[in-house]
Coordinates of C-alpha atoms in Angstrom, one line a residue:
M762 CA 142.7 -16.3 -102.8
S763 CA 140.2 -18.4 -101.2
L764 CA 141.2 -16.9 -98.3
L765 CA 139.3 -13.9 -99.0
A766 CA 137.4 -14.5 -101.4
T767 CA 135.0 -14.9 -98.2
L768 CA 135.4 -11.2 -97.4
T769 CA 133.1 -9.2 -98.5
P770 CA 132.2 -6.5 -96.8
G771 CA 132.9 -7.0 -95.2
L772 CA 130.1 -6.2 -93.6
A773 CA 126.7 -4.1 -94.3
S774 CA 126.5 -1.6 -92.5
A775 CA 125.3 1.2 -90.7
A776 CA 124.4 3.6 -87.2
A777 CA 124.6 7.6 -87.8
A778 CA 121.2 7.3 -86.9
A779 CA 121.9 5.0 -84.0
A780 CA 121.2 5.7 -79.8
P781 CA 124.2 7.5 -78.5
A782 CA 126.9 5.5 -78.1
T783 CA 127.9 4.5 -75.0
P784 CA 131.6 3.7 -74.0
A785 CA 132.1 0.7 -71.9
S786 CA 132.8 1.8 -68.1
P787 CA 136.6 1.0 -66.2
A788 CA 134.9 -1.7 -64.5
A789 CA 133.2 -3.9 -67.6
A790 CA 136.2 -3.5 -69.5
A791 CA 138.1 -5.3 -66.2
V792 CA 135.7 -8.3 -65.7
A793 CA 136.6 -11.5 -65.8
P794 CA 135.4 -14.7 -68.0
P795 CA 132.8 -16.7 -65.4
A796 CA 134.8 -18.5 -63.8
Q797 CA 132.0 -21.7 -64.0
Y798 CA 133.6 -21.3 -68.3
T799 CA 137.5 -20.4 -67.5
G800 CA 138.5 -24.0 -66.1
Q801 CA 136.7 -26.2 -69.2
T802 CA 139.1 -28.2 -71.7
P803 CA 138.7 -27.8 -74.6
D804 CA 138.4 -32.3 -75.9
W805 CA 140.4 -31.5 -79.3
K806 CA 139.7 -33.3 -82.6
R807 CA 140.6 -33.4 -86.6
C808 CA 138.2 -30.8 -88.0
H809 CA 137.6 -32.1 -91.2
T810 CA 139.2 -35.1 -93.5
A811 CA 139.7 -33.2 -96.1
L812 CA 141.8 -30.8 -94.3
P813 CA 145.2 -32.1 -92.1
A814 CA 145.5 -34.2 -89.3
D815 CA 146.5 -31.8 -87.0
F816 CA 144.4 -29.2 -87.5
Q817 CA 141.7 -29.7 -84.6
C818 CA 138.6 -28.4 -83.6
A819 CA 136.7 -28.3 -80.5
T820 CA 133.3 -27.4 -79.1
I821 CA 133.6 -24.8 -75.9
K822 CA 130.8 -23.6 -73.9
V823 CA 129.8 -19.6 -72.9
P824 CA 127.1 -18.1 -71.2
L825 CA 124.0 -16.7 -73.7
D826 CA 124.0 -13.9 -71.5
Y827 CA 126.9 -12.8 -69.8
A828 CA 124.6 -10.8 -67.3
E829 CA 123.1 -14.5 -66.1
P830 CA 126.2 -16.8 -66.9
G831 CA 124.4 -19.6 -64.8
G832 CA 121.8 -19.4 -66.8
K833 CA 120.9 -20.2 -70.4
R834 CA 124.5 -21.7 -72.2
I835 CA 125.1 -21.5 -76.2
D836 CA 128.1 -23.0 -78.3
I837 CA 131.4 -21.9 -79.5
A838 CA 133.7 -23.9 -82.2
I839 CA 137.0 -23.5 -81.7
S840 CA 139.9 -24.8 -84.3
R841 CA 143.8 -24.4 -83.8
F842 CA 147.3 -25.3 -85.8
K843 CA 149.6 -25.0 -83.1
A844 CA 152.9 -23.4 -83.1
A845 CA 155.5 -24.2 -86.2
N846 CA 157.9 -24.0 -83.6
P847 CA 157.3 -24.0 -79.9
A848 CA 160.9 -23.0 -79.1
K849 CA 160.4 -19.5 -80.8
R850 CA 156.6 -20.0 -79.2
H851 CA 155.0 -16.2 -78.2
G852 CA 151.0 -17.0 -77.9
V853 CA 147.5 -17.3 -79.7
L854 CA 146.8 -15.4 -83.0
L855 CA 143.0 -15.9 -82.9
S856 CA 141.7 -14.9 -86.4
N857 CA 138.2 -13.4 -88.0
P858 CA 137.5 -12.8 -91.7
G859 CA 134.5 -10.6 -91.6
G860 CA 130.9 -10.5 -92.0
P861 CA 129.4 -10.4 -90.0
G862 CA 128.0 -13.9 -90.0
G863 CA 131.1 -15.0 -91.9
P864 CA 132.3 -18.6 -90.0
G865 CA 135.6 -18.4 -88.7
L866 CA 136.6 -22.4 -87.8
G867 CA 138.3 -22.8 -91.4
L868 CA 140.9 -20.0 -91.5
P869 CA 143.5 -21.1 -89.7
A870 CA 143.9 -24.0 -92.4
E871 CA 144.8 -21.1 -94.9
L872 CA 146.6 -19.0 -92.9
D873 CA 149.2 -22.1 -92.2
T874 CA 149.7 -21.9 -95.9
M875 CA 150.2 -18.5 -96.3
L876 CA 152.4 -17.0 -93.5
T877 CA 155.5 -16.4 -93.7
A878 CA 157.4 -18.7 -91.4
S879 CA 158.9 -15.9 -89.1
V880 CA 155.3 -15.2 -88.1
R881 CA 154.0 -18.7 -88.4
E882 CA 156.9 -20.0 -85.9
R883 CA 155.1 -18.3 -83.3
Y884 CA 151.7 -18.6 -83.2
D885 CA 149.3 -21.4 -82.0
L886 CA 146.2 -20.1 -84.7
I887 CA 143.3 -20.6 -83.5
G888 CA 139.9 -20.0 -86.0
F889 CA 136.3 -19.5 -84.4
D890 CA 132.7 -19.7 -85.3
P891 CA 131.7 -16.1 -83.6
R892 CA 128.0 -17.1 -81.8
G893 CA 125.5 -17.5 -84.3
T894 CA 127.1 -18.7 -86.1
G895 CA 128.1 -22.0 -88.7
A896 CA 129.3 -24.5 -86.1
S897 CA 128.8 -22.9 -82.9
T898 CA 125.2 -22.1 -81.9
P899 CA 123.9 -20.6 -85.6
V900 CA 120.8 -18.7 -85.7
V901 CA 118.8 -19.0 -89.0
C902 CA 115.7 -17.9 -89.5
G903 CA 114.3 -19.7 -92.6
L904 CA 114.6 -16.9 -95.1
T905 CA 114.0 -17.5 -98.3
P906 CA 116.5 -16.7 -101.7
D907 CA 114.5 -13.8 -102.5
E908 CA 114.3 -12.6 -98.6
R909 CA 118.2 -12.5 -99.1
P910 CA 119.2 -9.8 -100.9
W911 CA 120.2 -6.7 -100.0
P912 CA 121.0 -4.0 -100.2
R913 CA 117.8 -2.8 -101.8
P914 CA 117.2 0.1 -104.9
Y915 CA 114.6 2.2 -103.1
K916 CA 111.5 2.5 -106.1
A917 CA 108.4 4.2 -104.5
K918 CA 105.8 1.8 -106.1
T919 CA 108.0 -0.9 -104.4
F920 CA 108.9 0.9 -101.3
A921 CA 105.5 -0.6 -99.5
K922 CA 107.0 -4.4 -100.6
D923 CA 110.3 -3.4 -99.2
V924 CA 109.0 -2.7 -95.9
R925 CA 107.1 -5.9 -96.1
W926 CA 110.3 -7.8 -96.8
A927 CA 111.7 -5.8 -93.7
K928 CA 109.4 -6.4 -92.0
S929 CA 108.9 -10.8 -92.4
V930 CA 112.8 -10.7 -91.5
A931 CA 112.9 -9.3 -88.3
D932 CA 109.5 -11.3 -87.7
K933 CA 111.2 -14.3 -88.7
C934 CA 113.9 -14.1 -87.5
R935 CA 111.7 -13.2 -83.8
A936 CA 110.2 -16.3 -83.9
Q937 CA 113.0 -18.6 -84.6
H938 CA 115.6 -17.7 -82.3
G939 CA 113.7 -14.4 -79.9
D940 CA 115.3 -16.0 -77.0
I941 CA 118.9 -15.2 -78.6
L942 CA 118.8 -12.3 -80.6
P943 CA 119.4 -10.3 -78.3
H944 CA 122.3 -12.0 -77.2
I945 CA 124.0 -12.3 -81.0
T946 CA 126.2 -9.0 -80.8
T947 CA 129.7 -7.6 -81.2
R948 CA 130.0 -7.2 -77.2
N949 CA 129.5 -10.8 -76.5
T950 CA 131.0 -11.8 -79.4
A951 CA 134.6 -9.8 -78.0
R952 CA 134.0 -11.0 -74.7
D953 CA 133.9 -14.9 -75.9
M954 CA 136.5 -14.2 -77.5
D955 CA 138.0 -13.8 -73.8
V956 CA 136.4 -16.8 -73.0
I957 CA 138.6 -18.1 -75.3
R958 CA 141.0 -16.9 -74.0
A959 CA 141.3 -18.0 -70.8
V960 CA 140.0 -21.5 -71.8
L961 CA 143.4 -21.7 -73.8
G962 CA 145.9 -20.5 -70.7
E963 CA 146.4 -17.3 -72.4
K964 CA 147.5 -14.2 -70.3
K965 CA 147.3 -12.1 -73.8
I966 CA 146.1 -12.6 -77.3
S967 CA 147.2 -11.1 -80.4
Y968 CA 144.6 -11.2 -83.7
L969 CA 144.0 -10.6 -87.0
G970 CA 140.7 -9.0 -88.2
Y971 CA 139.5 -8.3 -91.7
S972 CA 136.6 -6.5 -92.4
Y973 CA 133.9 -6.8 -90.1
G974 CA 136.6 -8.7 -88.1
T975 CA 138.1 -5.0 -88.1
Y976 CA 135.7 -3.7 -85.8
L977 CA 135.1 -6.7 -83.7
G978 CA 138.6 -6.6 -82.8
S979 CA 138.6 -2.7 -82.6
V980 CA 135.6 -3.5 -79.4
Y981 CA 137.6 -6.8 -77.9
T982 CA 140.6 -3.2 -77.5
Q983 CA 137.6 -1.2 -75.7
M984 CA 136.9 -3.9 -73.4
F985 CA 139.4 -6.7 -72.4
P986 CA 143.2 -3.6 -73.0
K987 CA 145.4 -5.2 -71.1
R988 CA 144.5 -8.3 -72.7
A989 CA 144.9 -7.3 -76.6
D990 CA 148.5 -8.0 -77.6
R991 CA 149.6 -7.6 -81.4
F992 CA 146.1 -6.8 -83.3
V993 CA 145.8 -6.4 -86.9
L994 CA 142.5 -4.5 -88.6
D995 CA 142.8 -5.2 -92.5
S996 CA 140.4 -3.8 -94.0
A997 CA 138.9 -2.0 -91.3
T998 CA 135.3 -0.1 -90.9
D999 CA 135.0 3.0 -88.6
P1000 CA 133.7 1.5 -85.1
G1001 CA 132.6 5.8 -85.2
K1002 CA 129.6 4.9 -87.9
A1003 CA 128.6 1.1 -87.2
W1004 CA 126.6 0.2 -88.5
R1005 CA 124.2 2.3 -90.2
G1006 CA 126.6 5.3 -91.1
M1007 CA 128.9 2.4 -92.9
V1008 CA 126.2 1.7 -95.4
R1009 CA 125.2 4.8 -96.2
D1010 CA 129.1 6.0 -96.8
W1011 CA 128.6 3.4 -99.2
G1012 CA 127.1 6.1 -101.7
P1013 CA 129.6 9.0 -101.5
E1014 CA 132.4 6.5 -101.5
A1015 CA 130.8 4.8 -104.9
E1016 CA 131.2 8.5 -106.4
S1017 CA 134.0 8.9 -106.2
A1018 CA 135.8 5.5 -107.2
F1019 CA 133.7 5.8 -110.4
E1020 CA 134.9 8.8 -111.2
R1021 CA 138.0 7.6 -111.1
W1022 CA 136.9 4.6 -113.6
T1023 CA 135.9 7.1 -115.8
E1024 CA 139.0 9.1 -115.7
W1025 CA 141.6 5.6 -116.4
T1026 CA 138.7 3.9 -118.6
A1027 CA 138.3 6.9 -121.3
E1028 CA 142.1 6.7 -120.8
R1029 CA 142.1 4.0 -122.6
S1030 CA 139.5 3.9 -125.3
A1031 CA 140.9 1.8 -127.3
T1032 CA 140.5 -1.0 -125.6
Y1033 CA 137.4 -0.7 -123.9
R1034 CA 135.7 1.7 -126.6
L1035 CA 132.8 3.3 -123.7
G1036 CA 134.4 7.2 -124.1
D1037 CA 137.1 8.9 -125.4
T1038 CA 136.4 11.0 -122.3
P1039 CA 135.3 10.5 -118.2
A1040 CA 131.9 12.5 -119.7
K1041 CA 131.6 9.9 -122.7
V1042 CA 132.0 6.7 -120.6
S1043 CA 129.9 7.6 -117.8
Q1044 CA 127.1 8.3 -120.5
S1045 CA 127.7 4.8 -121.8
F1046 CA 126.9 3.4 -118.5
W1047 CA 124.1 5.0 -118.1
D1048 CA 122.6 4.6 -121.4
L1049 CA 122.7 0.4 -120.6
V1050 CA 121.6 0.9 -117.1
A1051 CA 118.6 2.7 -119.0
H1052 CA 118.4 -0.2 -121.3
A1053 CA 118.8 -2.4 -118.6
E1054 CA 116.0 -1.2 -117.0
R1055 CA 114.1 -1.5 -120.1
E1056 CA 114.8 -4.5 -120.8
P1057 CA 116.6 -6.7 -118.6
I1058 CA 120.1 -8.2 -119.5
V1059 CA 120.5 -12.1 -118.6
Y1060 CA 124.1 -12.9 -117.1
G1061 CA 125.2 -16.4 -115.4
G1062 CA 122.0 -16.9 -114.6
M1063 CA 120.5 -13.9 -113.1
A1064 CA 118.6 -10.6 -114.8
F1065 CA 120.1 -7.0 -114.6
D1066 CA 117.2 -4.6 -115.0
G1067 CA 118.8 -0.8 -114.0
A1068 CA 119.0 -1.2 -110.4
L1069 CA 120.0 -4.5 -110.6
L1070 CA 123.4 -3.1 -112.8
R1071 CA 123.7 0.1 -110.5
G1072 CA 124.1 -1.9 -107.9
A1073 CA 126.5 -4.2 -109.2
M1074 CA 128.7 -1.8 -110.4
R1075 CA 129.3 -0.1 -107.0
P1076 CA 132.1 -2.7 -105.9
A1077 CA 133.3 -3.9 -109.0
V1078 CA 133.9 0.0 -110.1
F1079 CA 136.7 0.2 -107.4
D1080 CA 138.3 -1.9 -109.8
V1081 CA 139.1 0.0 -112.4
R1082 CA 139.7 -2.7 -114.9
G1083 CA 137.1 -5.0 -113.8
A1084 CA 135.0 -2.6 -114.4
A1085 CA 135.6 -1.9 -116.9
E1086 CA 135.7 -6.1 -118.4
S1087 CA 132.2 -6.3 -116.9
V1088 CA 130.8 -3.1 -118.8
V1089 CA 131.7 -4.1 -121.7
I1090 CA 130.9 -7.8 -121.2
F1091 CA 127.2 -5.8 -120.2
K1092 CA 126.9 -3.8 -123.0
D1093 CA 127.9 -6.7 -125.8
L1094 CA 124.6 -8.2 -124.4
A1095 CA 122.9 -5.1 -124.5
D1096 CA 123.9 -5.1 -128.8
G1097 CA 122.9 -8.8 -128.8
K1098 CA 126.2 -10.1 -129.2
P1099 CA 127.6 -13.3 -127.3
V1100 CA 129.4 -13.3 -124.6
P1101 CA 130.7 -15.9 -122.4
Q1102 CA 128.8 -17.0 -119.2
P1103 CA 130.0 -17.5 -115.7
P1104 CA 128.0 -20.5 -113.7
A1105 CA 124.4 -19.5 -111.7
A1106 CA 125.4 -17.1 -109.1
E1107 CA 124.4 -19.1 -105.4
P1108 CA 122.3 -17.2 -103.2
V1109 CA 124.1 -16.5 -100.0
P1110 CA 123.5 -18.8 -97.0
D1111 CA 120.6 -18.2 -95.1
A1112 CA 122.5 -18.6 -92.1
I1113 CA 125.1 -16.3 -93.2
I1114 CA 122.2 -13.5 -94.0
S1115 CA 120.5 -14.3 -90.4
S1116 CA 123.3 -14.4 -88.4
Q1117 CA 124.3 -10.9 -90.3
W1118 CA 120.7 -9.6 -89.5
S1119 CA 121.0 -10.8 -86.0
V1120 CA 124.8 -8.6 -85.4
L1121 CA 124.2 -5.4 -87.2
C1122 CA 120.4 -5.3 -85.9
G1123 CA 121.7 -6.1 -82.4
D1124 CA 124.5 -3.6 -81.7
T1125 CA 122.4 -0.7 -82.6
T1126 CA 119.3 0.7 -82.3
W1127 CA 118.0 1.3 -85.8
P1128 CA 115.0 4.7 -86.9
R1129 CA 111.7 3.5 -85.8
N1130 CA 109.7 4.5 -89.1
P1131 CA 109.5 3.6 -92.5
E1132 CA 109.2 7.1 -94.3
T1133 CA 113.2 7.7 -92.6
Y1134 CA 114.4 5.8 -94.9
R1135 CA 112.2 7.3 -97.4
E1136 CA 113.4 10.1 -97.2
D1137 CA 117.1 9.4 -96.9
S1138 CA 116.7 7.3 -99.7
R1139 CA 115.5 10.3 -101.7
R1140 CA 117.7 12.5 -100.7
D1141 CA 121.1 9.8 -101.3
A1142 CA 119.9 9.3 -104.7
A1143 CA 119.7 12.4 -105.5
R1144 CA 123.3 13.2 -104.3
H1145 CA 124.8 9.6 -104.6
P1146 CA 122.6 8.5 -108.3
L1147 CA 124.7 5.4 -108.6
V1148 CA 123.7 3.0 -105.0
G1149 CA 122.8 5.8 -102.5
D1150 CA 119.0 5.0 -103.2
H1151 CA 120.2 1.1 -102.1
V1152 CA 122.0 2.3 -99.2
S1153 CA 119.5 4.5 -97.4
N1154 CA 116.8 1.9 -97.9
I1155 CA 114.9 0.4 -95.5
T1156 CA 116.2 -3.0 -93.8
P1157 CA 115.1 -5.2 -91.1
C1158 CA 117.0 -3.4 -88.4
A1159 CA 113.7 -1.2 -88.5
F1160 CA 111.4 -4.0 -86.9
W1161 CA 114.1 -5.5 -84.4
D1162 CA 113.9 -5.6 -81.1
R1163 CA 116.3 -2.1 -79.4
A1164 CA 119.0 -3.2 -78.4
V1165 CA 120.0 -4.2 -75.4
E1166 CA 123.5 -2.5 -74.9
P1167 CA 124.3 0.5 -75.8
K1168 CA 126.9 0.6 -79.0
T1169 CA 130.7 0.9 -77.4
T1170 CA 132.4 4.0 -78.1
V1171 CA 136.0 2.7 -79.5
D1172 CA 138.1 5.3 -78.0
N1173 CA 141.4 3.8 -76.4
K1174 CA 145.2 3.4 -77.0
V1175 CA 145.9 0.2 -77.8
G1176 CA 148.6 -0.3 -80.0
A1177 CA 147.7 -2.4 -83.4
L1178 CA 148.6 -1.9 -87.1
I1179 CA 145.3 -1.3 -89.7
V1180 CA 146.2 -2.4 -93.2
Q1181 CA 144.7 -0.9 -95.7
S1182 CA 144.0 0.2 -99.7
E1183 CA 142.9 2.7 -101.0
W1184 CA 140.3 1.7 -103.5
D1185 CA 138.5 -0.6 -100.9
S1186 CA 134.2 -0.9 -102.2
Q1187 CA 133.4 -2.5 -98.7
T1188 CA 135.5 -0.6 -95.9
P1189 CA 136.8 2.6 -97.6
L1190 CA 140.1 4.6 -97.4
S1191 CA 137.5 7.1 -94.8
A1192 CA 136.8 4.1 -92.8
A1193 CA 140.2 2.8 -91.8
L1194 CA 140.5 7.0 -90.9
G1195 CA 138.1 6.5 -88.7
M1196 CA 139.1 3.8 -86.4
H1197 CA 142.8 4.7 -87.1
R1198 CA 141.5 8.5 -84.8
A1199 CA 139.5 5.5 -83.0
M1200 CA 142.5 3.4 -82.0
K1201 CA 145.4 6.4 -80.5
G1202 CA 148.1 3.7 -80.3
S1203 CA 147.6 2.8 -83.5
K1204 CA 149.4 3.3 -86.9
M1205 CA 148.4 2.3 -90.5
V1206 CA 149.2 1.3 -93.6
T1207 CA 148.1 2.6 -96.8
V1208 CA 148.4 0.7 -99.6
K1209 CA 148.2 4.1 -102.3
G1210 CA 145.9 3.3 -105.3
G1211 CA 145.9 -0.3 -104.0
E1212 CA 142.7 -1.7 -105.4
G1213 CA 140.0 -5.0 -102.7
H1214 CA 139.4 -5.4 -100.0
A1215 CA 141.3 -7.1 -97.7
V1216 CA 145.5 -6.4 -98.4
Y1217 CA 147.4 -8.7 -96.2
L1218 CA 147.8 -12.5 -98.0
L1219 CA 146.3 -11.6 -100.9
N1220 CA 149.4 -10.7 -103.5
R1221 CA 147.8 -6.7 -102.4
S1222 CA 151.0 -4.9 -101.7
A1223 CA 154.7 -7.0 -100.6
C1224 CA 155.6 -3.3 -98.7
A1225 CA 152.0 -4.0 -97.3
D1226 CA 152.8 -7.9 -96.0
R1227 CA 156.5 -7.0 -95.2
T1228 CA 155.0 -4.2 -92.9
T1229 CA 152.8 -6.9 -90.9
D1230 CA 155.1 -9.5 -91.1
A1231 CA 157.9 -7.8 -89.0
Y1232 CA 154.7 -6.8 -86.9
L1233 CA 153.4 -10.1 -85.9
A1234 CA 157.1 -11.5 -85.7
T1235 CA 158.6 -8.2 -83.3
G1236 CA 155.5 -6.9 -81.4
R1237 CA 157.2 -3.1 -83.0
L1238 CA 154.7 -0.6 -84.4
P1239 CA 156.5 1.0 -87.2
A1240 CA 157.5 4.8 -85.4
G1241 CA 154.9 6.1 -88.2
N1242 CA 152.4 5.2 -90.5
V1243 CA 153.2 3.4 -93.5
T1244 CA 152.3 4.3 -97.1
C1245 CA 153.1 1.3 -99.7
A1246 CA 152.5 1.2 -103.5
P1247 CA 150.4 -1.8 -104.9
N1248 CA 152.0 -4.9 -106.4
P1249 CA 152.3 -5.0 -110.1
R1250 CA 149.1 -7.0 -111.8
E1251 CA 149.2 -8.3 -114.8
G1252 CA 146.3 -9.9 -117.6
K1253 CA 142.7 -9.8 -117.1
S1254 CA 141.1 -8.1 -113.6
E1255 CA 140.8 -10.8 -111.0
S1256 CA 137.8 -9.3 -111.0
A1257 CA 136.3 -9.6 -114.1
T1258 CA 132.6 -10.3 -113.3
V1259 CA 130.5 -8.5 -110.7
L1260 CA 129.0 -11.9 -109.8
P1261 CA 130.3 -14.1 -106.8
V1262 CA 132.8 -16.6 -107.0
P1263 CA 132.4 -20.4 -105.5
P1264 CA 133.7 -20.9 -102.1
R1265 CA 136.4 -23.7 -102.4
S1266 CA 137.1 -24.5 -98.5
P1267 CA 135.3 -27.3 -96.5
L1268 CA 135.0 -25.1 -93.6
L1269 CA 135.1 -21.7 -94.9
P1270 CA 131.6 -20.3 -97.1
V1271 CA 131.6 -17.3 -98.8
T1272 CA 130.4 -14.1 -96.5
I1273 CA 129.1 -10.9 -97.4
G1274 CA 130.9 -8.9 -95.1

């Protein structure tokens, strides 16, 4: 599952309190890429000795600021696998693995082995590292491992420290990349995609985007509606809540998932011994949190206090079996029992965190007053005790320079297929429904009872895969929305611990969104 062990939250994000959204004007949507960039001829070369020889990479140039195309240029790294059957070739399929901050250069190498023949033979698979990431012109702020973890729990005694952290991250990024940061945005990445389209000689692009990649895809359809062909948006964000609103929604969504988990676990009390009623299972967890607050529990090289344990439980609880297994592990540790220790978790690379903040803070304008975050954290902690304080606490965006462009309002009739698990921890079902409302020409595939972030090609649902394959192969959307069942699961949970999984692809490191 290395393809989308890289998917995260996909995202990290929010904007209920952002500046009022303003749609791209019809004139802006019709703008062609700057002529001086469309005639480039990519110098294709083998991407990596660990990958197939016919997987090729190249670098093209794009303007840093599309308002000044004659000004500074930056690099965009692109990759491709040519269509398996030139006689049936339909066009190009661009892809994005999420983030923001997730490099996508290596994604076609994985798609090449996972797509069905009916899809693979029709497309050149095109990957790219979005501006600010990977082999494209990067943003690397020089953040230490201690500066990278987020979300952070709100505590009155540490809030001043959190404010200093947020300001320090923003200041470091500004000092390193002050001239670039204003232009590391989703709108500019969408413009880069249109340059890629033109350089490849295509009138339209098809697209497969996961998590944050769904927002990127939707922004492309808003800015370039006539150049969007077959778009698959898997595990969708709500474009109306980019970005602070998306993150704050993790609070109430986690409460619903926690309640479902307590019911499921209570029905299996003989297996997990956490309680035979939902109330008793809940109490078992909160007793464990209280223990960890008094005496942190060391697991995988990390010392989990109560707040960190709550934060780790947020994504875990959407996988009921994985959450139960994780809580049993921590309970055994708290009781002094030995358990197998996983490898110590490695911090997410500075480059991924830096580029993530660049997009989250650059796309919209966040509240500037630290007291807004304090008040929101207190209120949300009372309403949503699992992680309400984490997801409303201050971020570096409070100290970022104001967004250069207003947030994009996605409101169009471009056809797209939205694919979604009912129980997705990063981009919940409510977010996908928001995307579906915004993209009025879309159809939606919902995996009822499905768990996990990202669906297509990950063995989540054969029905969802068949529906997506048919759309990519033929261009025909389902007549109506589709409800699918998840595939049966056997054995232990794939997420039996709350710790991250190390990457395996040489071009595809772990992302958080």
